[in-house]
């Protein structure tokens, strides 16, 4: 059975995408989400091969019509992907789609002969990785400084490093936060519900921008609200949105992406592969979150970091716990994660500067770590009741808090912009104009290590970051 929180977030994401029936994958498990009744194929001859195979194997779809195939012209479809319906998406429940699984199996032999990927599920890519973040944000007083804190580097418009953040949009009052004086981008589409309560994941992009600016004040940060719907988007749409984001302002020096999905494969995401191929030919460095599944399963697009050809263009980042000595309980791990950075209980900007804004917790904390760790992790602290409850249990009254500017939040989502900022800071300090070279130099010069699942891994620690005690009674959150 899938974990409770995965199911809670499945419902949350389904509500944010009401016109897209979703299923859990690969069966009734907590590995990924995908669109029911639909597969993706490469454009051209390969898509026609998939269509023919669908007709041969699925008698119910022998009347496949052009409405079941969404193919754009090669001139406009830069993702190179065709979306093919193989079943009625309204059939069945969310516990897996056997027809899609059958379609994938039917093409497996042909993929072997072709020597390349022909077909894929249409996965949900989300900041709510494993369909849940490391935790929910916790308010802290405005008097509490950011952590990491700004290092005092002056801003210089001539040498500022461009950082593009693909996430949720910026809060309406983000300019009230001094570190975001040189931040531009898209607004958060909807901040509060009809009762004036902050929606879930609101402020995620603003929080990330604040972390980049704290670690590297000499940056021009641009935030795009590509992931505005509960931080979720279909794989088939993400490739297009990534191209649109870089088309609007040009390829940046650094692209920070705190979203992704696993897919049970080791060769990437079909829907974003064209973007990743173009990224490889550009000078941009993609810094990508490794995900919060507490899993060694490759998480995309971060796991491109160890695929041949992308070693220099992608940097995959896992999260350290609040003392910086060990991996955070939720962090993905494995040889495909290149480095780790603080990602538990970081402090940055959220919203409500001058005007307190309420937030109601959606998830309840656990009595013990949901991933089996023994330290006082964010699964357990700070204690709160959420709107959602265990099946069969009477719901407890949810806790409400007020945000007045700063928040403390956890996840590989936030370790990622810390490293994006470290690369940008290295570029400024060493007058390095190549972000990929800066990333290599940063790793080569690093002398700090942490322990993650028994392995000693590079720990990238900002000089202005200060560890917090892992025992909440000793002052930690």
PDB file of N, CA, C and O in Angstrom, residues 48-93:
ATOM      1  N   UNK A  48       4.174   6.596 -35.334  1.00  0.00           N
ATOM      2  CA  UNK A  48       3.288   5.773 -36.160  1.00  0.00           C
ATOM      3  C   UNK A  48       3.427   4.298 -35.802  1.00  0.00           C
ATOM      4  O   UNK A  48       2.451   3.542 -35.810  1.00  0.00           O
ATOM      5  N   UNK A  49       4.641   3.877 -35.483  1.00  0.00           N
ATOM      6  CA  UNK A  49       4.855   2.498 -35.053  1.00  0.00           C
ATOM      7  C   UNK A  49       4.091   2.217 -33.763  1.00  0.00           C
ATOM      8  O   UNK A  49       3.463   1.158 -33.606  1.00  0.00           O
ATOM      9  N   UNK A  50       4.113   3.152 -32.839  1.00  0.00           N
ATOM     10  CA  UNK A  50       3.380   2.991 -31.590  1.00  0.00           C
ATOM     11  C   UNK A  50       1.882   2.921 -31.870  1.00  0.00           C
ATOM     12  O   UNK A  50       1.165   2.070 -31.316  1.00  0.00           O
ATOM     13  N   UNK A  51       1.376   3.788 -32.741  1.00  0.00           N
ATOM     14  CA  UNK A  51      -0.050   3.768 -33.075  1.00  0.00           C
ATOM     15  C   UNK A  51      -0.450   2.421 -33.669  1.00  0.00           C
ATOM     16  O   UNK A  51      -1.482   1.841 -33.305  1.00  0.00           O
ATOM     17  N   UNK A  52       0.353   1.902 -34.586  1.00  0.00           N
ATOM     18  CA  UNK A  52       0.041   0.614 -35.203  1.00  0.00           C
ATOM     19  C   UNK A  52       0.039  -0.502 -34.161  1.00  0.00           C
ATOM     20  O   UNK A  52      -0.816  -1.397 -34.188  1.00  0.00           O
ATOM     21  N   UNK A  53       0.993  -0.448 -33.250  1.00  0.00           N
ATOM     22  CA  UNK A  53       1.069  -1.469 -32.215  1.00  0.00           C
ATOM     23  C   UNK A  53      -0.131  -1.386 -31.285  1.00  0.00           C
ATOM     24  O   UNK A  53      -0.679  -2.412 -30.855  1.00  0.00           O
ATOM     25  N   UNK A  54      -0.563  -0.162 -30.994  1.00  0.00           N
ATOM     26  CA  UNK A  54      -1.752   0.020 -30.166  1.00  0.00           C
ATOM     27  C   UNK A  54      -2.955  -0.639 -30.829  1.00  0.00           C
ATOM     28  O   UNK A  54      -3.727  -1.373 -30.193  1.00  0.00           O
ATOM     29  N   UNK A  55      -3.114  -0.428 -32.113  1.00  0.00           N
ATOM     30  CA  UNK A  55      -4.251  -1.021 -32.824  1.00  0.00           C
ATOM     31  C   UNK A  55      -4.175  -2.551 -32.812  1.00  0.00           C
ATOM     32  O   UNK A  55      -5.185  -3.234 -32.678  1.00  0.00           O
ATOM     33  N   UNK A  56      -2.961  -3.077 -32.978  1.00  0.00           N
ATOM     34  CA  UNK A  56      -2.787  -4.533 -33.029  1.00  0.00           C
ATOM     35  C   UNK A  56      -3.057  -5.196 -31.688  1.00  0.00           C
ATOM     36  O   UNK A  56      -3.568  -6.318 -31.627  1.00  0.00           O
ATOM     37  N   UNK A  57      -2.697  -4.519 -30.596  1.00  0.00           N
ATOM     38  CA  UNK A  57      -2.765  -5.142 -29.279  1.00  0.00           C
ATOM     39  C   UNK A  57      -4.031  -4.805 -28.493  1.00  0.00           C
ATOM     40  O   UNK A  57      -4.370  -5.496 -27.556  1.00  0.00           O
ATOM     41  N   UNK A  58      -4.718  -3.740 -28.897  1.00  0.00           N
ATOM     42  CA  UNK A  58      -5.885  -3.301 -28.139  1.00  0.00           C
ATOM     43  C   UNK A  58      -7.084  -3.218 -29.067  1.00  0.00           C
ATOM     44  O   UNK A  58      -7.285  -2.214 -29.745  1.00  0.00           O
ATOM     45  N   UNK A  59      -7.840  -4.287 -29.111  1.00  0.00           N
ATOM     46  CA  UNK A  59      -8.983  -4.316 -30.025  1.00  0.00           C
ATOM     47  C   UNK A  59      -9.992  -3.231 -29.695  1.00  0.00           C
ATOM     48  O   UNK A  59     -10.698  -2.735 -30.580  1.00  0.00           O
ATOM     49  N   UNK A  60     -10.028  -2.832 -28.428  1.00  0.00           N
ATOM     50  CA  UNK A  60     -10.979  -1.777 -28.051  1.00  0.00           C
ATOM     51  C   UNK A  60     -10.589  -0.442 -28.646  1.00  0.00           C
ATOM     52  O   UNK A  60     -11.396   0.475 -28.709  1.00  0.00           O
ATOM     53  N   UNK A  61      -9.338  -0.323 -29.091  1.00  0.00           N
ATOM     54  CA  UNK A  61      -8.891   0.941 -29.669  1.00  0.00           C
ATOM     55  C   UNK A  61      -8.669   0.826 -31.171  1.00  0.00           C
ATOM     56  O   UNK A  61      -7.965   1.611 -31.771  1.00  0.00           O
ATOM     57  N   UNK A  62      -9.305  -0.179 -31.804  1.00  0.00           N
ATOM     58  CA  UNK A  62      -9.140  -0.330 -33.247  1.00  0.00           C
ATOM     59  C   UNK A  62      -9.734   0.853 -33.999  1.00  0.00           C
ATOM     60  O   UNK A  62      -9.427   1.079 -35.170  1.00  0.00           O
ATOM     61  N   UNK A  63     -10.618   1.598 -33.323  1.00  0.00           N
ATOM     62  CA  UNK A  63     -11.189   2.791 -33.937  1.00  0.00           C
ATOM     63  C   UNK A  63     -10.421   4.045 -33.534  1.00  0.00           C
ATOM     64  O   UNK A  63     -10.976   5.136 -33.465  1.00  0.00           O
ATOM     65  N   UNK A  64      -9.117   3.896 -33.284  1.00  0.00           N
ATOM     66  CA  UNK A  64      -8.263   5.022 -32.940  1.00  0.00           C
ATOM     67  C   UNK A  64      -8.460   6.143 -33.948  1.00  0.00           C
ATOM     68  O   UNK A  64      -8.376   5.934 -35.159  1.00  0.00           O
ATOM     69  N   UNK A  65      -8.749   7.336 -33.480  1.00  0.00           N
ATOM     70  CA  UNK A  65      -9.037   8.467 -34.354  1.00  0.00           C
ATOM     71  C   UNK A  65      -7.984   9.547 -34.156  1.00  0.00           C
ATOM     72  O   UNK A  65      -7.223   9.515 -33.182  1.00  0.00           O
ATOM     73  N   UNK A  66      -7.938  10.519 -35.043  1.00  0.00           N
ATOM     74  CA  UNK A  66      -6.985  11.628 -34.852  1.00  0.00           C
ATOM     75  C   UNK A  66      -7.153  12.335 -33.522  1.00  0.00           C
ATOM     76  O   UNK A  66      -6.206  12.908 -32.991  1.00  0.00           O
ATOM     77  N   UNK A  67      -8.374  12.275 -32.923  1.00  0.00           N
ATOM     78  CA  UNK A  67      -8.573  12.920 -31.629  1.00  0.00           C
ATOM     79  C   UNK A  67      -7.775  12.250 -30.525  1.00  0.00           C
ATOM     80  O   UNK A  67      -7.508  12.831 -29.485  1.00  0.00           O
ATOM     81  N   UNK A  68      -7.407  10.985 -30.758  1.00  0.00           N
ATOM     82  CA  UNK A  68      -6.647  10.251 -29.754  1.00  0.00           C
ATOM     83  C   UNK A  68      -5.152  10.493 -29.857  1.00  0.00           C
ATOM     84  O   UNK A  68      -4.390  10.003 -29.040  1.00  0.00           O
ATOM     85  N   UNK A  69      -4.742  11.196 -30.902  1.00  0.00           N
ATOM     86  CA  UNK A  69      -3.322  11.446 -31.113  1.00  0.00           C
ATOM     87  C   UNK A  69      -3.117  12.949 -31.207  1.00  0.00           C
ATOM     88  O   UNK A  69      -3.669  13.610 -32.073  1.00  0.00           O
ATOM     89  N   UNK A  70      -2.326  13.487 -30.297  1.00  0.00           N
ATOM     90  CA  UNK A  70      -2.030  14.926 -30.317  1.00  0.00           C
ATOM     91  C   UNK A  70      -0.627  15.118 -30.855  1.00  0.00           C
ATOM     92  O   UNK A  70       0.360  14.882 -30.174  1.00  0.00           O
ATOM     93  N   UNK A  71      -0.563  15.498 -32.128  1.00  0.00           N
ATOM     94  CA  UNK A  71       0.734  15.664 -32.762  1.00  0.00           C
ATOM     95  C   UNK A  71       0.844  17.093 -33.277  1.00  0.00           C
ATOM     96  O   UNK A  71       0.002  17.547 -34.046  1.00  0.00           O
ATOM     97  N   UNK A  72       1.864  17.802 -32.857  1.00  0.00           N
ATOM     98  CA  UNK A  72       2.115  19.152 -33.352  1.00  0.00           C
ATOM     99  C   UNK A  72       3.036  19.065 -34.566  1.00  0.00           C
ATOM    100  O   UNK A  72       3.689  18.047 -34.809  1.00  0.00           O
ATOM    101  N   UNK A  73       3.077  20.147 -35.323  1.00  0.00           N
ATOM    102  CA  UNK A  73       3.970  20.156 -36.487  1.00  0.00           C
ATOM    103  C   UNK A  73       5.417  20.167 -36.009  1.00  0.00           C
ATOM    104  O   UNK A  73       5.727  20.715 -34.951  1.00  0.00           O
ATOM    105  N   UNK A  74       6.336  19.544 -36.780  1.00  0.00           N
ATOM    106  CA  UNK A  74       7.736  19.528 -36.367  1.00  0.00           C
ATOM    107  C   UNK A  74       8.316  20.920 -36.166  1.00  0.00           C
ATOM    108  O   UNK A  74       9.244  21.114 -35.388  1.00  0.00           O
ATOM    109  N   UNK A  75       7.739  21.913 -36.863  1.00  0.00           N
ATOM    110  CA  UNK A  75       8.272  23.269 -36.756  1.00  0.00           C
ATOM    111  C   UNK A  75       7.958  23.893 -35.396  1.00  0.00           C
ATOM    112  O   UNK A  75       8.692  24.763 -34.925  1.00  0.00           O
ATOM    113  N   UNK A  76       6.859  23.484 -34.783  1.00  0.00           N
ATOM    114  CA  UNK A  76       6.463  24.091 -33.513  1.00  0.00           C
ATOM    115  C   UNK A  76       6.654  23.162 -32.318  1.00  0.00           C
ATOM    116  O   UNK A  76       6.743  23.615 -31.186  1.00  0.00           O
ATOM    117  N   UNK A  77       6.713  21.856 -32.557  1.00  0.00           N
ATOM    118  CA  UNK A  77       6.824  20.906 -31.452  1.00  0.00           C
ATOM    119  C   UNK A  77       8.288  20.601 -31.171  1.00  0.00           C
ATOM    120  O   UNK A  77       8.830  19.596 -31.640  1.00  0.00           O
ATOM    121  N   UNK A  78       8.922  21.456 -30.396  1.00  0.00           N
ATOM    122  CA  UNK A  78      10.350  21.290 -30.115  1.00  0.00           C
ATOM    123  C   UNK A  78      10.627  20.105 -29.197  1.00  0.00           C
ATOM    124  O   UNK A  78      11.752  19.613 -29.142  1.00  0.00           O
ATOM    125  N   UNK A  79       9.596  19.625 -28.480  1.00  0.00           N
ATOM    126  CA  UNK A  79       9.814  18.490 -27.597  1.00  0.00           C
ATOM    127  C   UNK A  79       9.912  17.181 -28.369  1.00  0.00           C
ATOM    128  O   UNK A  79      10.402  16.185 -27.831  1.00  0.00           O
ATOM    129  N   UNK A  80       9.417  17.133 -29.609  1.00  0.00           N
ATOM    130  CA  UNK A  80       9.496  15.920 -30.409  1.00  0.00           C
ATOM    131  C   UNK A  80       8.649  14.784 -29.884  1.00  0.00           C
ATOM    132  O   UNK A  80       8.950  13.612 -30.117  1.00  0.00           O
ATOM    133  N   UNK A  81       7.546  15.102 -29.191  1.00  0.00           N
ATOM    134  CA  UNK A  81       6.749  14.091 -28.522  1.00  0.00           C
ATOM    135  C   UNK A  81       5.316  14.102 -29.043  1.00  0.00           C
ATOM    136  O   UNK A  81       4.714  15.160 -29.247  1.00  0.00           O
ATOM    137  N   UNK A  82       4.759  12.913 -29.261  1.00  0.00           N
ATOM    138  CA  UNK A  82       3.356  12.729 -29.610  1.00  0.00           C
ATOM    139  C   UNK A  82       2.637  12.078 -28.431  1.00  0.00           C
ATOM    140  O   UNK A  82       3.155  11.135 -27.829  1.00  0.00           O
ATOM    141  N   UNK A  83       1.461  12.564 -28.120  1.00  0.00           N
ATOM    142  CA  UNK A  83       0.652  12.035 -27.022  1.00  0.00           C
ATOM    143  C   UNK A  83      -0.432  11.153 -27.617  1.00  0.00           C
ATOM    144  O   UNK A  83      -1.225  11.609 -28.438  1.00  0.00           O
ATOM    145  N   UNK A  84      -0.483   9.884 -27.205  1.00  0.00           N
ATOM    146  CA  UNK A  84      -1.400   8.904 -27.799  1.00  0.00           C
ATOM    147  C   UNK A  84      -2.297   8.318 -26.709  1.00  0.00           C
ATOM    148  O   UNK A  84      -1.809   7.835 -25.689  1.00  0.00           O
ATOM    149  N   UNK A  85      -3.599   8.355 -26.954  1.00  0.00           N
ATOM    150  CA  UNK A  85      -4.542   7.765 -26.020  1.00  0.00           C
ATOM    151  C   UNK A  85      -4.705   6.281 -26.333  1.00  0.00           C
ATOM    152  O   UNK A  85      -4.989   5.904 -27.466  1.00  0.00           O
ATOM    153  N   UNK A  86      -4.526   5.440 -25.321  1.00  0.00           N
ATOM    154  CA  UNK A  86      -4.632   3.993 -25.520  1.00  0.00           C
ATOM    155  C   UNK A  86      -5.825   3.396 -24.794  1.00  0.00           C
ATOM    156  O   UNK A  86      -6.098   2.198 -24.916  1.00  0.00           O
ATOM    157  N   UNK A  87      -6.514   4.183 -24.003  1.00  0.00           N
ATOM    158  CA  UNK A  87      -7.683   3.699 -23.267  1.00  0.00           C
ATOM    159  C   UNK A  87      -8.505   4.896 -22.824  1.00  0.00           C
ATOM    160  O   UNK A  87      -8.073   6.045 -22.939  1.00  0.00           O
ATOM    161  N   UNK A  88      -9.682   4.617 -22.314  1.00  0.00           N
ATOM    162  CA  UNK A  88     -10.547   5.663 -21.789  1.00  0.00           C
ATOM    163  C   UNK A  88     -10.013   6.100 -20.432  1.00  0.00           C
ATOM    164  O   UNK A  88     -10.022   5.314 -19.476  1.00  0.00           O
ATOM    165  N   UNK A  89      -9.517   7.335 -20.304  1.00  0.00           N
ATOM    166  CA  UNK A  89      -8.948   7.768 -19.016  1.00  0.00           C
ATOM    167  C   UNK A  89      -9.940   7.740 -17.868  1.00  0.00           C
ATOM    168  O   UNK A  89      -9.537   7.713 -16.704  1.00  0.00           O
ATOM    169  N   UNK A  90     -11.230   7.719 -18.175  1.00  0.00           N
ATOM    170  CA  UNK A  90     -12.235   7.736 -17.118  1.00  0.00           C
ATOM    171  C   UNK A  90     -12.430   6.367 -16.487  1.00  0.00           C
ATOM    172  O   UNK A  90     -13.053   6.253 -15.420  1.00  0.00           O
ATOM    173  N   UNK A  91     -11.907   5.320 -17.094  1.00  0.00           N
ATOM    174  CA  UNK A  91     -12.104   3.978 -16.571  1.00  0.00           C
ATOM    175  C   UNK A  91     -11.164   3.699 -15.393  1.00  0.00           C
ATOM    176  O   UNK A  91     -10.037   4.188 -15.349  1.00  0.00           O
ATOM    177  N   UNK A  92     -11.644   2.868 -14.461  1.00  0.00           N
ATOM    178  CA  UNK A  92     -10.814   2.445 -13.348  1.00  0.00           C
ATOM    179  C   UNK A  92     -10.651   3.533 -12.302  1.00  0.00           C
ATOM    180  O   UNK A  92     -11.280   4.588 -12.347  1.00  0.00           O
ATOM    181  N   UNK A  93      -9.778   3.245 -11.324  1.00  0.00           N
ATOM    182  CA  UNK A  93      -9.512   4.207 -10.260  1.00  0.00           C
ATOM    183  C   UNK A  93      -8.073   4.705 -10.383  1.00  0.00           C
ATOM    184  O   UNK A  93      -7.452   4.560 -11.425  1.00  0.00           O
TER     185      UNK A  93
END
